[in-house]
mmCIF file of C-alpha atoms in Angstrom:
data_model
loop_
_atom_site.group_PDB
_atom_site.id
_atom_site.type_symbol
_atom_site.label_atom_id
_atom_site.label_comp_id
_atom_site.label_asym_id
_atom_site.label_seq_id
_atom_site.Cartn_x
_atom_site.Cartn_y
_atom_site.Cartn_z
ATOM 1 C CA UNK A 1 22.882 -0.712 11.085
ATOM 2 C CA UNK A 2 20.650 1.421 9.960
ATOM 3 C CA UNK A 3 16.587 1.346 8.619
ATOM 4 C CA UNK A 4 15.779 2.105 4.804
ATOM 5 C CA UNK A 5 12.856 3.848 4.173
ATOM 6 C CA UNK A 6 10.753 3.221 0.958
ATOM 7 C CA UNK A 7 8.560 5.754 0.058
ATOM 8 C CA UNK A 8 5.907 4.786 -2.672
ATOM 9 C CA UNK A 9 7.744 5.165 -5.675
ATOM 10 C CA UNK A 10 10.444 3.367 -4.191
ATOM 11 C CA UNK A 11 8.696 0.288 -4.014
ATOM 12 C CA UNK A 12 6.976 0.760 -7.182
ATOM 13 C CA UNK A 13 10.303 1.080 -9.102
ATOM 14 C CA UNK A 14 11.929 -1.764 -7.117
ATOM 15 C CA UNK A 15 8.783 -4.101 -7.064
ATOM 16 C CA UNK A 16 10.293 -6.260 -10.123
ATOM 17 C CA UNK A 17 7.216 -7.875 -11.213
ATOM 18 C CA UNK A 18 9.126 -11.273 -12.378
ATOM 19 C CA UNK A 19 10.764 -11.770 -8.748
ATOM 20 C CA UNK A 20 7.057 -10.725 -6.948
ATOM 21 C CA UNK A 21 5.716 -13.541 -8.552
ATOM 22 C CA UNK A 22 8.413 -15.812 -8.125
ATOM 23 C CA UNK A 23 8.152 -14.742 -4.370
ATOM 24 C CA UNK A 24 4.402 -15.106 -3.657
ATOM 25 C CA UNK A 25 4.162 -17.895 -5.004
ATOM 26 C CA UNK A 26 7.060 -19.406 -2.862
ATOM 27 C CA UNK A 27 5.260 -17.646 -0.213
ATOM 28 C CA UNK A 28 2.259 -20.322 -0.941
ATOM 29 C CA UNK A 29 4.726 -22.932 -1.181
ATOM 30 C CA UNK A 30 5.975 -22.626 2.282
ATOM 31 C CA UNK A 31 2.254 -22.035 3.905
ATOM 32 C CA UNK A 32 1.416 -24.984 2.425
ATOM 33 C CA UNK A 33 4.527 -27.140 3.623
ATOM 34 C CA UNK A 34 3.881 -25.713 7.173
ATOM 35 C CA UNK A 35 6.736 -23.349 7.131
ATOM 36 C CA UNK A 36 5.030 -20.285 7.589
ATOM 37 C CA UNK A 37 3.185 -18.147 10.524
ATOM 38 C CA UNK A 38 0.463 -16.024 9.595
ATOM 39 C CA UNK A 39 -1.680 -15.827 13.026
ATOM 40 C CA UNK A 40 -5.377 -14.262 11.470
ATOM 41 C CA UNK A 41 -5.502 -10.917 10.038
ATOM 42 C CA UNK A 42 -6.827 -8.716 13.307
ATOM 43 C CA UNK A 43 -9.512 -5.601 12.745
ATOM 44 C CA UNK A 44 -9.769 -2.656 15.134
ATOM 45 C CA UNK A 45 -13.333 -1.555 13.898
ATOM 46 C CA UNK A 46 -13.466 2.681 14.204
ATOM 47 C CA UNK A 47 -17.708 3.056 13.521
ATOM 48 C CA UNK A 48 -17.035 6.471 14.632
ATOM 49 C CA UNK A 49 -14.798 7.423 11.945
ATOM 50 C CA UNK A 50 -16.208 5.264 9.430
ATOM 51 C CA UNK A 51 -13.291 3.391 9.244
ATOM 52 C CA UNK A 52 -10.956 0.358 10.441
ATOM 53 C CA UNK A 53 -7.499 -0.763 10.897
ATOM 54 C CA UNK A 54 -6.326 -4.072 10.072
ATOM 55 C CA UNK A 55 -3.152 -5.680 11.371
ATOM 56 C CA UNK A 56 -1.095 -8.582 9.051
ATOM 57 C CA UNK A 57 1.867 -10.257 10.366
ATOM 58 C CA UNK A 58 3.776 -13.047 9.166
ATOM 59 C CA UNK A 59 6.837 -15.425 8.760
ATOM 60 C CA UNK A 60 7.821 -17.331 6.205
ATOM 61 C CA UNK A 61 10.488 -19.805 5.450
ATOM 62 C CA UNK A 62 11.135 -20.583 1.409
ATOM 63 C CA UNK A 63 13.503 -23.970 0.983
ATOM 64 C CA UNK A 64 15.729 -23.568 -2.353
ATOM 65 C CA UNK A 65 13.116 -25.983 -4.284
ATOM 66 C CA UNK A 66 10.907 -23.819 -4.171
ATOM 67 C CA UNK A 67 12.389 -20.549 -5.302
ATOM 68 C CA UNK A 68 13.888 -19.801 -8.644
ATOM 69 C CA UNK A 69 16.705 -17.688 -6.357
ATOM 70 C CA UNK A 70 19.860 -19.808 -6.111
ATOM 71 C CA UNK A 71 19.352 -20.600 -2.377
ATOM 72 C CA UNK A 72 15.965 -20.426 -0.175
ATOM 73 C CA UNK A 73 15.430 -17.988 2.198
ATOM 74 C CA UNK A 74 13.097 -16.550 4.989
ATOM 75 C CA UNK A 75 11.426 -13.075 6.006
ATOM 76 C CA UNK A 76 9.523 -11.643 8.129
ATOM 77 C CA UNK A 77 7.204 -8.730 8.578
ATOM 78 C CA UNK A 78 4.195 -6.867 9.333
ATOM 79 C CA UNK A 79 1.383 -5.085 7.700
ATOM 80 C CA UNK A 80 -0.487 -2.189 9.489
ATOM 81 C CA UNK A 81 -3.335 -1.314 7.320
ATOM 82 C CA UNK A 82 -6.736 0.990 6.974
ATOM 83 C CA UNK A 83 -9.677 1.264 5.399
ATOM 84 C CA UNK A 84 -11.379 4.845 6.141
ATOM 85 C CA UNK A 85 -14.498 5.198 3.737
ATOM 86 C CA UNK A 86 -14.619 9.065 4.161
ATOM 87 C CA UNK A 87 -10.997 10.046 4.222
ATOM 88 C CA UNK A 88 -11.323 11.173 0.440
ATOM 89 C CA UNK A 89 -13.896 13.915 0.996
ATOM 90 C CA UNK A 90 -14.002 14.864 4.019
ATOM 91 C CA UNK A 91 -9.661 15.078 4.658
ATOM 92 C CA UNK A 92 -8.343 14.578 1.005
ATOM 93 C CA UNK A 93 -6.501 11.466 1.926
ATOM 94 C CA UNK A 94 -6.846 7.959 0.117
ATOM 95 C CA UNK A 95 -9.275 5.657 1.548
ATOM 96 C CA UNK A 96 -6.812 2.633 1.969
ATOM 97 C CA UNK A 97 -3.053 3.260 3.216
ATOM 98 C CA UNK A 98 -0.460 0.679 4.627
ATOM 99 C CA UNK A 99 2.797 0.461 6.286
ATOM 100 C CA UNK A 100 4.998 -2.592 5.526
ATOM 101 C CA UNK A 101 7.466 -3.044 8.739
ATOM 102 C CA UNK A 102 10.200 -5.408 6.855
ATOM 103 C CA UNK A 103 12.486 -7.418 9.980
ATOM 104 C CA UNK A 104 15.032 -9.659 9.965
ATOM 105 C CA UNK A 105 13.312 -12.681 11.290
ATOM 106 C CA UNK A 106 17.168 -13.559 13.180
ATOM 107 C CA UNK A 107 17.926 -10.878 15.352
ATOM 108 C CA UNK A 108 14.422 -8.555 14.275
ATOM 109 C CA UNK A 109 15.881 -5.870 13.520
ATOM 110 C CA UNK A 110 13.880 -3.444 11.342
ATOM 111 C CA UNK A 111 15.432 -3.619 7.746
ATOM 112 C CA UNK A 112 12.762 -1.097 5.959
ATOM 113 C CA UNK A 113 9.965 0.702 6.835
ATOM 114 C CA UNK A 114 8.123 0.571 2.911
ATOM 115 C CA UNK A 115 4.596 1.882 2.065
ATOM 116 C CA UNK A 116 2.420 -0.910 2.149
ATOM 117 C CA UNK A 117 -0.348 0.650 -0.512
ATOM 118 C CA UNK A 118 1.995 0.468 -3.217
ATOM 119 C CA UNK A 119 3.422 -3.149 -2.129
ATOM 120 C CA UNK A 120 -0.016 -4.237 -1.751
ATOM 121 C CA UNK A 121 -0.930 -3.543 -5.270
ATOM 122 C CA UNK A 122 2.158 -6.113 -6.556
ATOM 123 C CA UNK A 123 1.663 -8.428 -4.501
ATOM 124 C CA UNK A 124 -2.080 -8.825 -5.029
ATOM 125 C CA UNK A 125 -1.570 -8.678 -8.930
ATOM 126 C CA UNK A 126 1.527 -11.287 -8.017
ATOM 127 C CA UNK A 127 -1.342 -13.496 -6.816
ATOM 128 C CA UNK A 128 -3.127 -13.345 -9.882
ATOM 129 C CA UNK A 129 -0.484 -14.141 -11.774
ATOM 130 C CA UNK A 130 0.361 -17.232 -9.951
ATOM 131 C CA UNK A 131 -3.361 -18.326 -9.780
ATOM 132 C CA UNK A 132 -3.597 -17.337 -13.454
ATOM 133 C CA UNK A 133 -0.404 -19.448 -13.998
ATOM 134 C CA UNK A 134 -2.311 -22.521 -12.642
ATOM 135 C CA UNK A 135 -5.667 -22.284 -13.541
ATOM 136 C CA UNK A 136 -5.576 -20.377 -16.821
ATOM 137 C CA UNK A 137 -5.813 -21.922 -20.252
ATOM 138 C CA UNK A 138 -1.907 -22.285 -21.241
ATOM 139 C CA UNK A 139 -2.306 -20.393 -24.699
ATOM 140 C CA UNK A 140 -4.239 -17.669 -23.111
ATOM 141 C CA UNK A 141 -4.230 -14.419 -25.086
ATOM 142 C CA UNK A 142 -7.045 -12.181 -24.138
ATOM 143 C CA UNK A 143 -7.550 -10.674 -20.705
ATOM 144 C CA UNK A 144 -10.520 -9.115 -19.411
ATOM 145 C CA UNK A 145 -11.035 -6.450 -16.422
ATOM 146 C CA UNK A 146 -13.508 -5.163 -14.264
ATOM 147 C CA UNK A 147 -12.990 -1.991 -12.566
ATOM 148 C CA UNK A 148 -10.227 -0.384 -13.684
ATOM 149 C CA UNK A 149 -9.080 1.840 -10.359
ATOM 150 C CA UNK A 150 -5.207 1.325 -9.245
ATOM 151 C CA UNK A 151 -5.615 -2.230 -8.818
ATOM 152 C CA UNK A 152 -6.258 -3.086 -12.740
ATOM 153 C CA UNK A 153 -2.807 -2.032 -13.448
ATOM 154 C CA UNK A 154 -1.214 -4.403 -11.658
ATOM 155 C CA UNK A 155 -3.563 -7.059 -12.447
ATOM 156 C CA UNK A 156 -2.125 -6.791 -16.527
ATOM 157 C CA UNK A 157 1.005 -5.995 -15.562
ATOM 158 C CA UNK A 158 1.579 -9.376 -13.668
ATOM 159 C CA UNK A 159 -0.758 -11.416 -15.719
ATOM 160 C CA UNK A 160 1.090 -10.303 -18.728
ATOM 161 C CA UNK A 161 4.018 -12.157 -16.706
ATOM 162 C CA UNK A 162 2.796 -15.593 -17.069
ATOM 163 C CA UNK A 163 0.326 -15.531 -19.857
ATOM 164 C CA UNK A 164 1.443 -14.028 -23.820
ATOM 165 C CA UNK A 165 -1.750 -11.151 -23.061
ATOM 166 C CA UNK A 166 -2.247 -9.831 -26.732
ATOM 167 C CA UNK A 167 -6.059 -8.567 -26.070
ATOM 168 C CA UNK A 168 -7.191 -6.458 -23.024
ATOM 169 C CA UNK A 169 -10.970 -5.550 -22.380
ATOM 170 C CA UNK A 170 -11.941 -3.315 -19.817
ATOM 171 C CA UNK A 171 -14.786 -2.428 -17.815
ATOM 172 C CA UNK A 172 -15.998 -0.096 -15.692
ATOM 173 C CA UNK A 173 -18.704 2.604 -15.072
ATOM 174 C CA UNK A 174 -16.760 5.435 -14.919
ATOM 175 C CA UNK A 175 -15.216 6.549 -18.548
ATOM 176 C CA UNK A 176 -12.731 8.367 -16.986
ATOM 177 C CA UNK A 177 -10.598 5.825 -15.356
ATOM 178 C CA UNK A 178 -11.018 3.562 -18.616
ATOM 179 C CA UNK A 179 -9.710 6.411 -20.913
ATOM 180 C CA UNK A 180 -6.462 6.195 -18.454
ATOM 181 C CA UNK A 181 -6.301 3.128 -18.205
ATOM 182 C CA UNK A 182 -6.186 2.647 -22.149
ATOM 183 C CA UNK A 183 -3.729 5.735 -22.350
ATOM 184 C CA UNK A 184 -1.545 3.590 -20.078
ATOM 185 C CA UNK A 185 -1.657 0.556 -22.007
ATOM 186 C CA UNK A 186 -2.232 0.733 -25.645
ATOM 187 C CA UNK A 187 1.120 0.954 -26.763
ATOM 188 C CA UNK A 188 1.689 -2.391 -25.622
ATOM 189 C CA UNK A 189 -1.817 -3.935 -25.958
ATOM 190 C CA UNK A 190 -5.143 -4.155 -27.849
ATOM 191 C CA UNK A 191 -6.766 -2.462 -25.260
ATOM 192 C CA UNK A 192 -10.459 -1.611 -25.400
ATOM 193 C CA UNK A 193 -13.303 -0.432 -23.199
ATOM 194 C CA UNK A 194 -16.139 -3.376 -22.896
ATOM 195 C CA UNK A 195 -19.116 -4.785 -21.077
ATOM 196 C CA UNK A 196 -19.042 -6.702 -18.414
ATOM 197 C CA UNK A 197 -20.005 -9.666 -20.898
ATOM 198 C CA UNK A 198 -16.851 -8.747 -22.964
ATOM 199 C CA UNK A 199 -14.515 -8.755 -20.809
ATOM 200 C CA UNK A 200 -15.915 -11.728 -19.086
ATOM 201 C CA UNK A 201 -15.756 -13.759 -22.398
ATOM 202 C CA UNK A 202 -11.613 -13.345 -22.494
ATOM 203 C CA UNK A 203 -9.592 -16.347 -21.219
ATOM 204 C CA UNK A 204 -8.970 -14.517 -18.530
ATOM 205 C CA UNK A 205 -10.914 -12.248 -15.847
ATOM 206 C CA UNK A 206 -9.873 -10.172 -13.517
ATOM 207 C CA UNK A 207 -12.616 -8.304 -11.022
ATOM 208 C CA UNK A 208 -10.916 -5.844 -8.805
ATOM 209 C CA UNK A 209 -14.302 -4.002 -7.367
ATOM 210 C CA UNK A 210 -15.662 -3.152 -4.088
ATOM 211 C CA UNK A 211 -19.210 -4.101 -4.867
ATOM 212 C CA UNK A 212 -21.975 -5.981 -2.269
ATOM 213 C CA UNK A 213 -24.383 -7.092 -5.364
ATOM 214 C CA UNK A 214 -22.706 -9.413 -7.869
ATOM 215 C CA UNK A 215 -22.288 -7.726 -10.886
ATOM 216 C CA UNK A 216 -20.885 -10.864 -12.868
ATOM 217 C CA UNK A 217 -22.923 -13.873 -13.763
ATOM 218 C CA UNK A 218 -22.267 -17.267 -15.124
ATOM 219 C CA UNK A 219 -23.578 -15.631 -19.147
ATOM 220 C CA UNK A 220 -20.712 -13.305 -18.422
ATOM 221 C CA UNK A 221 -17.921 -15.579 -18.398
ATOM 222 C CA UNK A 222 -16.719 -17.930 -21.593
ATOM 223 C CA UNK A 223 -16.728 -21.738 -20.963
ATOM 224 C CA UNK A 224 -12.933 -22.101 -19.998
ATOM 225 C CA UNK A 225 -12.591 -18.456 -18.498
ATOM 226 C CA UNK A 226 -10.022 -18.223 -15.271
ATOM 227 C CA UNK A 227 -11.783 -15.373 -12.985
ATOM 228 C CA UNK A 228 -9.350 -13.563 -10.450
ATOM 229 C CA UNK A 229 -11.580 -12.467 -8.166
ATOM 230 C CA UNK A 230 -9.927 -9.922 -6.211
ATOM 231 C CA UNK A 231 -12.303 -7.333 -5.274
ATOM 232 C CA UNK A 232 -13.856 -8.667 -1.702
ATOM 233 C CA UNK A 233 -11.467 -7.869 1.231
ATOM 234 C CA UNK A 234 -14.115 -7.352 3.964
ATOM 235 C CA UNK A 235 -17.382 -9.085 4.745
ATOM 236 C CA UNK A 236 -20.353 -8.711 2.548
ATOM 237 C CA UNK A 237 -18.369 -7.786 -0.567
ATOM 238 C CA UNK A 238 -19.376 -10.186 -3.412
ATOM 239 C CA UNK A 239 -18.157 -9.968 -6.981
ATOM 240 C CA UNK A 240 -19.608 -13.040 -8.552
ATOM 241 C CA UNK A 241 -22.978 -14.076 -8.733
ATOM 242 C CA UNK A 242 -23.941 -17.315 -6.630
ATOM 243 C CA UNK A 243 -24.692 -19.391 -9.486
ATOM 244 C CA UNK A 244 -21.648 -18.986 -10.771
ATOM 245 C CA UNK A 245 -19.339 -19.587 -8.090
ATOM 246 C CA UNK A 246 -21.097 -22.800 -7.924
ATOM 247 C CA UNK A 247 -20.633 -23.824 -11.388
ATOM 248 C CA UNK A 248 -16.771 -23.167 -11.248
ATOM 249 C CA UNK A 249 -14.168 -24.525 -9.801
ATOM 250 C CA UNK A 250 -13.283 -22.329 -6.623
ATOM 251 C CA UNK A 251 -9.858 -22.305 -5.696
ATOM 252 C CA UNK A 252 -9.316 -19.848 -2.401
ATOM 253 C CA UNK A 253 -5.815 -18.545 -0.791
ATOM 254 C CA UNK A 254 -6.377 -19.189 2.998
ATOM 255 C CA UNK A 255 -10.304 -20.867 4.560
ATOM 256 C CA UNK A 256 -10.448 -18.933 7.194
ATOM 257 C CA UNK A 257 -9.908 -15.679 5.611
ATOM 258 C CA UNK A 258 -11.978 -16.131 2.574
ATOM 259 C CA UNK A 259 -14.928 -17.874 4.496
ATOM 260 C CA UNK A 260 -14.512 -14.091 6.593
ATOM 261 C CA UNK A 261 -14.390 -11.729 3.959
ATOM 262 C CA UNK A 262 -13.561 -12.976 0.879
ATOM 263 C CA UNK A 263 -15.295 -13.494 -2.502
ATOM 264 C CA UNK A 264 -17.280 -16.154 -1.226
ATOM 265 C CA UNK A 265 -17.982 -14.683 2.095
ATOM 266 C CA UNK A 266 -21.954 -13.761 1.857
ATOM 267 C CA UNK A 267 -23.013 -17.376 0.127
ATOM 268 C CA UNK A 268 -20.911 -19.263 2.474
ATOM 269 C CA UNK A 269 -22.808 -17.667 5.609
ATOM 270 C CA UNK A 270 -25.709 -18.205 4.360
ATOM 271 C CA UNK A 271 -25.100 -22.017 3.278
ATOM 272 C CA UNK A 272 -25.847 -21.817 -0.062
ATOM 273 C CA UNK A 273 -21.805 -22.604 -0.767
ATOM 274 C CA UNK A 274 -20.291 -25.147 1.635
ATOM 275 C CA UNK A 275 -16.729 -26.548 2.191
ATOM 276 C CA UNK A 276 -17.602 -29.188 -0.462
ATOM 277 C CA UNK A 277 -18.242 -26.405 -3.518
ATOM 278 C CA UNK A 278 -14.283 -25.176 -2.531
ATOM 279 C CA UNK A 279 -11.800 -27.433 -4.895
ATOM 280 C CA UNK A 280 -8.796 -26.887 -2.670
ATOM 281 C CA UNK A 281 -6.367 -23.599 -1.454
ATOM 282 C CA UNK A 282 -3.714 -22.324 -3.992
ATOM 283 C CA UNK A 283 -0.720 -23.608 -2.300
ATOM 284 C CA UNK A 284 -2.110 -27.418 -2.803
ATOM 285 C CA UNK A 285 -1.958 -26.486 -6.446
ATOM 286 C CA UNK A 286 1.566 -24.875 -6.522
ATOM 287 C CA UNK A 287 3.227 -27.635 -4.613
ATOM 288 C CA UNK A 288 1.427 -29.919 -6.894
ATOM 289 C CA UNK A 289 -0.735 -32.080 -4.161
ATOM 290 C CA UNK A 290 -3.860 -30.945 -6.184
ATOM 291 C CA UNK A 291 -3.796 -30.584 -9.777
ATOM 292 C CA UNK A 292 -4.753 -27.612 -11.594
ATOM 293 C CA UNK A 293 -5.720 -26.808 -15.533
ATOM 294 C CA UNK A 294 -5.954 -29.629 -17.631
ATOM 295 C CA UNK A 295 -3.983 -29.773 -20.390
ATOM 296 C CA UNK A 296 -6.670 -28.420 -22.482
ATOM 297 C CA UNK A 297 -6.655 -24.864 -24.936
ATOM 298 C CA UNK A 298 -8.700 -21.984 -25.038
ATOM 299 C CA UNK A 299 -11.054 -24.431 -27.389
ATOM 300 C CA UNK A 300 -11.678 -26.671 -25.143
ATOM 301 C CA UNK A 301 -9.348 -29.444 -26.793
ATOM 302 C CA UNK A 302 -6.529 -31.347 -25.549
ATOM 303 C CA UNK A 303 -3.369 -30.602 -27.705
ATOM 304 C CA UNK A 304 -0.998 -32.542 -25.373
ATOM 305 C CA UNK A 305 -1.000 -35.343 -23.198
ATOM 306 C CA UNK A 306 -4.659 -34.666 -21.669
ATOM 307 C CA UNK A 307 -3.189 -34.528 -18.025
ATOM 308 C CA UNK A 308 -5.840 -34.664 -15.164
ATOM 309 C CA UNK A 309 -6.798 -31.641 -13.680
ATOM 310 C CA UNK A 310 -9.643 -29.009 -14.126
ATOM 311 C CA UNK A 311 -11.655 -27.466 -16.913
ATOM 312 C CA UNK A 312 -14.324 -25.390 -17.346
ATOM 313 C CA UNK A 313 -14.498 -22.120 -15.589
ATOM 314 C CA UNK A 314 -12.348 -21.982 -12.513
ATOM 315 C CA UNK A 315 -12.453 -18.822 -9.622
ATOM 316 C CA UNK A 316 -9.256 -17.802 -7.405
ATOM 317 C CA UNK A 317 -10.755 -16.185 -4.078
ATOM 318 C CA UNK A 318 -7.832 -13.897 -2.823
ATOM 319 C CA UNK A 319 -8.396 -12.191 -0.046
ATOM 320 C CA UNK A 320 -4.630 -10.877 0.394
ATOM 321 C CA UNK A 321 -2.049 -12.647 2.973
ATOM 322 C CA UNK A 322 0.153 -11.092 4.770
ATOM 323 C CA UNK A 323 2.774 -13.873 3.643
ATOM 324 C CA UNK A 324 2.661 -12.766 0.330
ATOM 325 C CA UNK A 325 3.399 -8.592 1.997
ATOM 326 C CA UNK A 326 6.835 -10.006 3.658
ATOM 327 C CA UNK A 327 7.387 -12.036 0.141
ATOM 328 C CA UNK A 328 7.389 -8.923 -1.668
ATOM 329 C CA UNK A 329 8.495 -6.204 0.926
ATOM 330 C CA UNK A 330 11.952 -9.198 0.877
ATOM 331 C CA UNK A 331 12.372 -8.503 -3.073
ATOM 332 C CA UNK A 332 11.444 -4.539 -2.629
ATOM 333 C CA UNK A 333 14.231 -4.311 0.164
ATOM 334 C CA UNK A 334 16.855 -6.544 -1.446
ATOM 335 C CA UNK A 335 16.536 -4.821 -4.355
ATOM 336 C CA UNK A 336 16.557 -1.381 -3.506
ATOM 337 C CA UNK A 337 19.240 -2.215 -1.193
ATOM 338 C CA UNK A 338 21.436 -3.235 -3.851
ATOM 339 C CA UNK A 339 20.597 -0.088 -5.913
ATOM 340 C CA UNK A 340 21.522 2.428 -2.840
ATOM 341 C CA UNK A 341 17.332 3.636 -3.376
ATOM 342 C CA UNK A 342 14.998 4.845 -0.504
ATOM 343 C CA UNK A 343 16.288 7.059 2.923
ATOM 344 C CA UNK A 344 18.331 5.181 5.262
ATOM 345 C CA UNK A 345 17.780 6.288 8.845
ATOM 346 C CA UNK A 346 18.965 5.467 11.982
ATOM 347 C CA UNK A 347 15.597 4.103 13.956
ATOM 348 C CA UNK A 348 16.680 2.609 16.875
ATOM 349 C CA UNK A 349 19.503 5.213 17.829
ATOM 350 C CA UNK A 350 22.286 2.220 17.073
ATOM 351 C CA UNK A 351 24.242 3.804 14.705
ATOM 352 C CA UNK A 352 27.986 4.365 15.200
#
């Protein structure tokens, strides 16, 4: 047996977006059943080099209900992860890199070692999608984004999965990165730069920035807007505004990580948002134990059967799981697997 490497345009070529998102959110599924083992993201803090590592392992188990696969399956995997703030400048490296170990969770033997940056990009815009599956207006058409670094592109590009995008807004400070981003995009989309306000006013939002001081308020969103909040990943990041995070309807991925570091990190330690203010985790909605949009268009009406569930403006909280890394490291290997792509190598010397 041997090892596949994936280098990072290996996984971005065998990342199919449609099985991702089919795979995170079984990946919610089974954390929610109780068949999965995250144990809590672990940080090695390096104040010295300005910097941290972060360690993400996980096991999941997906039953054949839950998957739109023939059969069910289960993975396993870990993510070894940094954050160095000065990497850029001072060594010309990227401030965030990851390595994706992908095991068989039988005998653990090391199937693929993928880069995690890359994976981490689909499977966080995978999230979205799901959320934005669940939360969203069903006839949403207009998406709206704030920052547009690498993380925007997979935010449309997996949205676009599960919603019939027709209008894109952008948003961000620096003109550069919007002019790309538009470049990259307008063949397929209306795709414009825009305020904060204007993007905020689509059906959807998506805010994928590193910020400490809220740059989006509750007159920045539209009254049935679904906000992806995707930006906080480490304490004292904060996206939204207080006021509006208690006007919506928060939805979060995991408690423990999201009361830590994610979007609603700062107001929860300081009591101003409490367990009450947090509807319920993602995985209650996908299983269906909690339900999620009303059956209610972008107008605010109720064209069909006026189910119960939520309206108004509605937050996701995702801080990133590492059960949703193994879900999509599974597709990335199966798939390149099957195509004879990445470097196959033999690790552990076992090779005949």
């Amino acid at each position: 047996m041997q090892t596949l490497l994936l280098n990072a345009d290996d996984v971005d070529e065998n990342a199919r977006m449609d099985r991702v998102i089919d795979a995170v959110r079984g990946a919610f599924t089974a954390y929610e059943r109780g068949n999965a083992k995250m144990p809590a993201k672990s940080y090695i803090d390096l104040p010295e080099y300005n910097g941290d590592f972060r360690s993400m392992p996980a096991y999941l188990d997906v039953r054949t209900e839950d998957t739109a696969e023939e059969t069910g399956w289960d993975a396993a995997g870990i993510k070894w992860v940094n954050v160095h703030t000065d990497n850029p400048a001072d060594h010309d490296l990227p401030t965030v890199m990851g390595t994706m170990i992908y095991s068989d969770p039988e005998t653990a033997f090391p199937l693929a070692v993928l880069d995690g940056t890359t994976l981490t990009m689909k499977r966080t815009g995978a999230a979205a999608a799901v959320a934005t599956d669940h939360l969203a207006v069903p006839d949403a058409t207009s998406l709206g984004i704030v920052g547009a670094g690498v993380q925007s592109y997979t935010q449309l590009e997996a949205i676009a999965a599960v919603r019939d995008i027709e209008e894109v807004v952008i948003s961000d400070l620096d003109e550069e990165r919007v002019a790309d981003f538009i470049d990259a995009f307008d063949d397929r989309f209306d795709v414009r730069a825009g305020s904060i306000s204007e993007a905020g006013h689509c059906d959807v939002l998506s805010t994928v920035t590193p910020v400490e001081d809220p740059v989006v308020g509750p007159d920045d969103v539209g009254e049935h807007t679904h906000v992806n909040a995707m930006g906080a990943d480490a304490e004292g990041k904060h996206e939204l505004t207080d006021d509006l995070l208690l006007d919506a309807t928060v939805v979060i991925d995991d408690h423990e990580q999201c009361t830590h570091s994610g979007e609603i990190n700062v107001p929860y330690a300081a009591g101003t948002l409490t367990d009450e203010d947090i509807y319920g985790e993602i995985g209650e909605i996908v299983v269906g134990t909690r339900p999620g949009r009303a059956d209610v268009d972008a107008g605010g009406n109720a064209p069909g059967t006026g189910a119960e569930g939520v309206t108004g403006v509605t937050v996701f909280d995702s801080t990133g799981l590492a059960i949703q890394d193994v879900a999509a490291a599974r597709v990335v290997y199966e798939q390149a697997d099957d195509n004879d792509n990445g470097y196959p190598f033999d690790l552990l010397g076992l090779a005949e």
